[in-house]
Coordinates of C-alpha atoms in Angstrom, one line a residue:
M1 CA 0.0 0.0 0.0
G2 CA 1.1 3.6 -0.3
L3 CA 4.3 3.7 -2.3
E4 CA 4.1 -0.1 -2.9
T5 CA 1.5 -1.6 -5.2
Y6 CA 1.9 -5.3 -4.5
W7 CA 0.0 -5.4 -1.2
A8 CA -3.6 -6.5 -1.5
T9 CA -4.3 -4.7 1.8
D10 CA -2.1 -2.7 4.1
P11 CA -0.6 -5.3 6.6
S12 CA 0.2 -2.7 9.2
D13 CA -3.2 -2.6 10.8
V14 CA -3.3 -6.4 11.2
L15 CA 0.3 -6.7 12.4
R16 CA 0.1 -3.9 14.9
V17 CA -0.5 -4.8 18.5
R18 CA -3.6 -3.2 19.9
Q19 CA -5.8 -3.6 23.0
D20 CA -6.9 -7.2 23.6
F21 CA -4.1 -8.6 21.4
V22 CA -3.3 -12.2 22.1
L23 CA 0.0 -13.6 20.9
D24 CA -1.3 -17.2 20.8
D25 CA -3.9 -16.2 18.3
V26 CA -1.4 -15.2 15.7
D27 CA -1.0 -17.7 12.7
T28 CA 2.8 -18.0 12.4
R29 CA 2.4 -19.2 8.7
G30 CA 0.0 -16.3 7.8
T31 CA 0.7 -13.7 5.2
P32 CA -1.7 -10.8 6.1
G33 CA -2.1 -8.4 3.2
F34 CA 0.0 -10.4 0.7
E35 CA -1.7 -12.8 -1.7
G36 CA 1.3 -13.9 -3.7
D37 CA 3.8 -16.8 -3.2
K38 CA 7.5 -16.9 -2.4
D39 CA 8.5 -16.0 -5.9
A40 CA 6.1 -13.0 -6.0
A41 CA 7.4 -11.9 -2.6
E42 CA 11.0 -11.9 -3.7
G43 CA 10.2 -9.8 -6.8
S44 CA 8.2 -7.4 -4.6
L45 CA 11.1 -7.2 -2.1
G46 CA 13.3 -6.0 -5.0
I47 CA 10.8 -3.3 -5.9
G48 CA 10.5 -2.3 -2.3
A49 CA 14.3 -2.2 -1.9
A50 CA 14.5 0.7 -4.5
I51 CA 11.7 2.6 -2.7
L52 CA 13.4 2.1 0.7
A53 CA 16.8 3.1 -0.6
D54 CA 15.5 6.4 -2.0
L55 CA 13.7 7.3 1.2
Q56 CA 16.7 6.4 3.3
E57 CA 19.0 8.5 1.2
K58 CA 16.7 11.5 1.7
L59 CA 16.7 11.0 5.4
F60 CA 20.5 10.8 5.5
A61 CA 20.9 13.8 3.2
G62 CA 18.6 15.9 5.2
N63 CA 21.0 15.7 8.1
Q64 CA 24.2 15.9 6.1
M65 CA 23.1 19.1 4.4
G66 CA 20.8 20.7 6.9
D67 CA 19.6 20.3 10.5
D68 CA 16.9 17.7 10.2
P69 CA 17.0 15.9 13.6
R70 CA 14.9 12.9 12.6
S71 CA 16.0 9.3 12.7
L72 CA 14.3 5.9 12.7
L73 CA 14.8 3.0 15.1
L74 CA 13.9 -0.6 14.2
V75 CA 13.8 -2.9 17.2
L76 CA 13.9 -6.7 16.4
Q77 CA 13.0 -9.3 18.9
A78 CA 12.4 -13.0 18.4
M79 CA 13.1 -16.5 19.6
D80 CA 16.2 -18.1 18.0
T81 CA 16.1 -18.8 14.3
A82 CA 13.1 -16.5 13.7
G83 CA 15.0 -14.4 11.2
K84 CA 16.4 -11.3 12.8
G85 CA 19.7 -11.7 10.9
G86 CA 17.9 -12.3 7.7
I87 CA 16.1 -9.0 8.1
V88 CA 19.4 -7.2 8.5
K89 CA 20.9 -9.0 5.6
H90 CA 18.1 -9.0 3.1
V91 CA 16.2 -5.8 4.0
M92 CA 18.8 -3.4 5.3
S93 CA 21.4 -4.3 2.7
A94 CA 19.3 -2.4 0.2
V95 CA 20.2 0.9 1.7
D96 CA 23.4 3.0 1.9
P97 CA 25.4 1.5 4.8
Q98 CA 26.6 5.0 5.7
G99 CA 23.1 5.7 7.0
V100 CA 22.6 2.6 9.0
Q101 CA 23.6 1.8 12.6
V102 CA 23.2 -1.8 13.6
A103 CA 23.6 -2.8 17.3
T104 CA 23.5 -6.4 18.6
F105 CA 22.9 -6.8 22.3
K106 CA 24.2 -10.0 23.8
K107 CA 24.8 -11.1 27.5
P108 CA 25.8 -7.9 29.4
T109 CA 29.4 -7.4 30.3
E110 CA 30.5 -6.8 33.9
E111 CA 30.8 -3.1 33.1
E112 CA 27.3 -3.0 31.7
L113 CA 25.9 -4.9 34.7
A114 CA 27.4 -2.2 36.9
H115 CA 25.0 0.4 35.3
D116 CA 21.3 0.6 34.8
F117 CA 20.0 -1.7 32.1
L118 CA 19.4 1.2 29.7
W119 CA 23.0 2.5 29.9
R120 CA 24.3 0.3 27.1
I121 CA 21.2 0.9 25.0
R122 CA 21.4 4.7 25.2
K123 CA 24.9 4.6 23.6
E124 CA 23.5 2.9 20.5
V125 CA 20.5 5.0 19.7
P126 CA 20.6 6.2 16.1
E127 CA 22.0 9.6 15.4
A128 CA 20.0 12.2 13.4
G129 CA 19.6 11.1 9.7
M130 CA 20.3 7.5 10.5
I131 CA 18.3 4.3 10.6
G132 CA 19.2 2.3 13.7
V133 CA 18.6 -1.4 14.0
F134 CA 18.6 -3.2 17.4
D135 CA 19.2 -7.0 16.9
R136 CA 17.7 -7.8 20.4
S137 CA 17.4 -4.8 22.6
H138 CA 16.4 -3.4 26.0
Y139 CA 13.5 -5.8 25.9
E140 CA 15.8 -8.7 26.8
D141 CA 15.8 -7.2 30.3
V142 CA 12.1 -7.9 30.6
L143 CA 12.0 -11.1 28.6
I144 CA 15.0 -13.4 29.4
A145 CA 15.4 -11.6 32.8
K146 CA 11.7 -12.4 33.6
V147 CA 11.8 -16.0 32.3
R148 CA 15.2 -16.9 33.8
E149 CA 14.4 -14.9 37.0
L150 CA 17.6 -12.8 36.6
A151 CA 16.0 -9.9 38.4
P152 CA 13.3 -9.7 41.1
P153 CA 9.7 -9.1 40.0
E154 CA 9.7 -5.5 41.4
E155 CA 12.7 -4.7 39.3
I156 CA 11.1 -6.1 36.1
E157 CA 8.0 -3.9 36.9
R158 CA 10.2 -0.9 37.2
R159 CA 11.8 -1.6 33.9
Y160 CA 8.5 -1.5 32.0
D161 CA 8.0 2.0 33.1
A162 CA 11.7 2.9 32.4
I163 CA 11.3 1.6 28.9
N164 CA 8.2 3.6 28.3
E165 CA 9.9 6.8 29.5
F166 CA 13.0 6.1 27.4
E167 CA 11.0 5.5 24.3
A168 CA 8.9 8.6 24.9
E169 CA 12.1 10.6 25.2
L170 CA 13.4 9.2 21.9
A171 CA 10.2 9.9 20.1
A172 CA 10.2 13.5 21.4
S173 CA 13.7 14.0 20.1
G174 CA 12.6 13.0 16.6
T175 CA 13.2 9.3 16.5
T176 CA 10.4 7.2 14.9
I177 CA 10.3 3.8 16.7
I178 CA 9.2 0.5 15.1
K179 CA 9.2 -2.5 17.4
V180 CA 8.9 -5.9 15.7
M181 CA 8.5 -9.4 17.2
L182 CA 9.1 -12.1 14.6
H183 CA 6.8 -14.9 15.7
I184 CA 7.9 -18.4 14.8
S185 CA 6.2 -21.7 15.6
M186 CA 7.8 -24.5 17.5
D187 CA 7.7 -26.8 14.5
E188 CA 9.4 -24.3 12.2
Q189 CA 12.0 -23.6 14.8
R190 CA 12.8 -27.3 15.2
Q191 CA 13.3 -27.6 11.4
R192 CA 15.6 -24.5 11.3
L193 CA 17.7 -25.7 14.3
L194 CA 18.0 -29.2 12.7
K195 CA 19.2 -27.6 9.5
R196 CA 21.9 -25.8 11.4
L197 CA 23.0 -29.1 12.9
K198 CA 23.0 -30.9 9.6
R199 CA 25.0 -28.3 7.7
P200 CA 28.7 -27.7 8.6
D201 CA 28.4 -24.2 7.2
K202 CA 25.6 -23.5 9.7
H203 CA 27.2 -25.0 12.8
W204 CA 28.5 -21.6 13.8
K205 CA 25.0 -20.4 14.1
F206 CA 24.0 -23.1 16.5
N207 CA 24.4 -22.9 20.3
P208 CA 23.3 -25.8 22.6
S209 CA 21.6 -23.2 24.8
D210 CA 19.2 -22.6 21.9
I211 CA 17.5 -25.9 22.9
D212 CA 17.4 -24.9 26.5
E213 CA 15.6 -21.7 25.6
R214 CA 13.3 -23.6 23.3
V215 CA 12.1 -25.6 26.3
L216 CA 11.1 -22.4 27.9
A217 CA 9.1 -21.2 24.9
P218 CA 5.7 -21.1 26.7
K219 CA 7.2 -18.8 29.4
Y220 CA 8.7 -16.6 26.7
R221 CA 5.4 -16.2 25.1
E222 CA 3.9 -15.2 28.4
A223 CA 6.7 -12.7 28.9
Y224 CA 6.2 -11.2 25.4
Q225 CA 2.4 -10.9 26.1
V226 CA 3.1 -8.9 29.2
A227 CA 5.7 -6.8 27.4
F228 CA 3.2 -6.0 24.7
E229 CA 0.5 -5.0 27.2
R230 CA 2.9 -2.8 29.2
T231 CA 4.9 -1.1 26.5
T232 CA 2.7 -0.7 23.4
T233 CA 2.3 3.0 23.0
P234 CA 1.2 5.3 20.2
H235 CA 4.7 6.6 19.8
A236 CA 6.4 3.2 20.0
P237 CA 4.1 0.6 18.6
W238 CA 4.7 -3.2 18.6
Y239 CA 4.2 -5.2 15.4
V240 CA 4.0 -9.0 15.6
I241 CA 5.0 -10.6 12.3
P242 CA 4.3 -14.2 11.3
A243 CA 7.8 -15.6 10.7
D244 CA 7.4 -19.2 9.6
R245 CA 7.7 -17.9 6.0
K246 CA 10.9 -15.9 5.9
W247 CA 10.0 -14.1 2.7
Y248 CA 6.8 -12.7 4.3
A249 CA 8.6 -11.5 7.4
R250 CA 11.2 -9.6 5.3
L251 CA 8.6 -8.1 3.0
S252 CA 6.5 -6.9 6.1
V253 CA 9.5 -5.3 7.9
Q254 CA 10.5 -3.6 4.7
H255 CA 6.9 -2.2 4.4
L256 CA 6.9 -0.9 7.9
L257 CA 10.2 1.0 7.2
I258 CA 8.9 2.4 4.0
E259 CA 5.6 3.4 5.6
A260 CA 7.4 5.2 8.5
L261 CA 9.8 7.0 6.2
D262 CA 7.1 8.0 3.8
A263 CA 5.1 9.5 6.7
M264 CA 8.1 11.8 7.4
R265 CA 7.4 13.6 4.1
L266 CA 11.1 13.6 3.2
D267 CA 12.6 15.7 0.4
W268 CA 16.0 16.5 -0.9
P269 CA 17.6 19.3 1.1
I270 CA 18.0 22.7 -0.5
A271 CA 21.6 23.6 -1.3
T272 CA 23.2 26.1 1.1
F273 CA 25.6 27.4 -1.6
D274 CA 25.2 29.3 -4.9
I275 CA 24.8 26.6 -7.5
D276 CA 25.4 28.9 -10.5
A277 CA 28.5 30.3 -8.9
E278 CA 29.9 26.9 -8.2
K279 CA 29.3 25.8 -11.8
K280 CA 31.3 28.8 -13.0
R281 CA 34.1 28.0 -10.6
L282 CA 34.1 24.4 -11.7
A283 CA 34.3 25.4 -15.4
A284 CA 37.2 27.6 -14.7
S285 CA 39.1 25.1 -12.7

């Protein structure tokens, strides 16, 4: 929809978490808004890539030649194998890498643990003119911390409020926030983990702890449900994307990025120098 013509209906409304949303009701093999197959989706992804690249360049240029303070932050959360890396590789690779900041948040270091949980997050927020991507994020501190009981319940509760305040602060400073949970089924995850075990070129992606986390999947779904209820806001909405079909997840995230950038009404910045004068100087040089 909008700049893209290959959507049957705008998927944003269906994917967006709203009041009374229930994670368990999501069909992980669904393709809301898209009526084509994998081949059609891959062709559409190529069309969308050109649209996204143009918009991203305008966002970047607006800060390089001007004072446009705006930026965009994509937060990616998911269980293992759901496709966060694929989003970065197949969606974000379409844009100029100069204008992208990717941050991956793993187990906190001793230094990070000595600070508030948002300390390491704040250091990675996108600068003006940039698209930031969080591969996992501050939400680990209310997901794995809740499931694994790494923090007391009262601290988890405090963190929901801290997250809301942090994201409101970002939005007020000009950052558009898109929070995505890639929702994968247990069966599909099993197949993807098995593929990693069968292929030597995928062994580096496998970690025995992936299976330990898989056993806790019901608790993670409960933790996600609470996180959605506590941190879905107008300025920082959550979108739950069916992820059993990788091609649909990639196309959907690309759409959310295009939609957000299009809403900024971006345009090429006006030159701050005398163009005719510079043409004459160039001809004489």
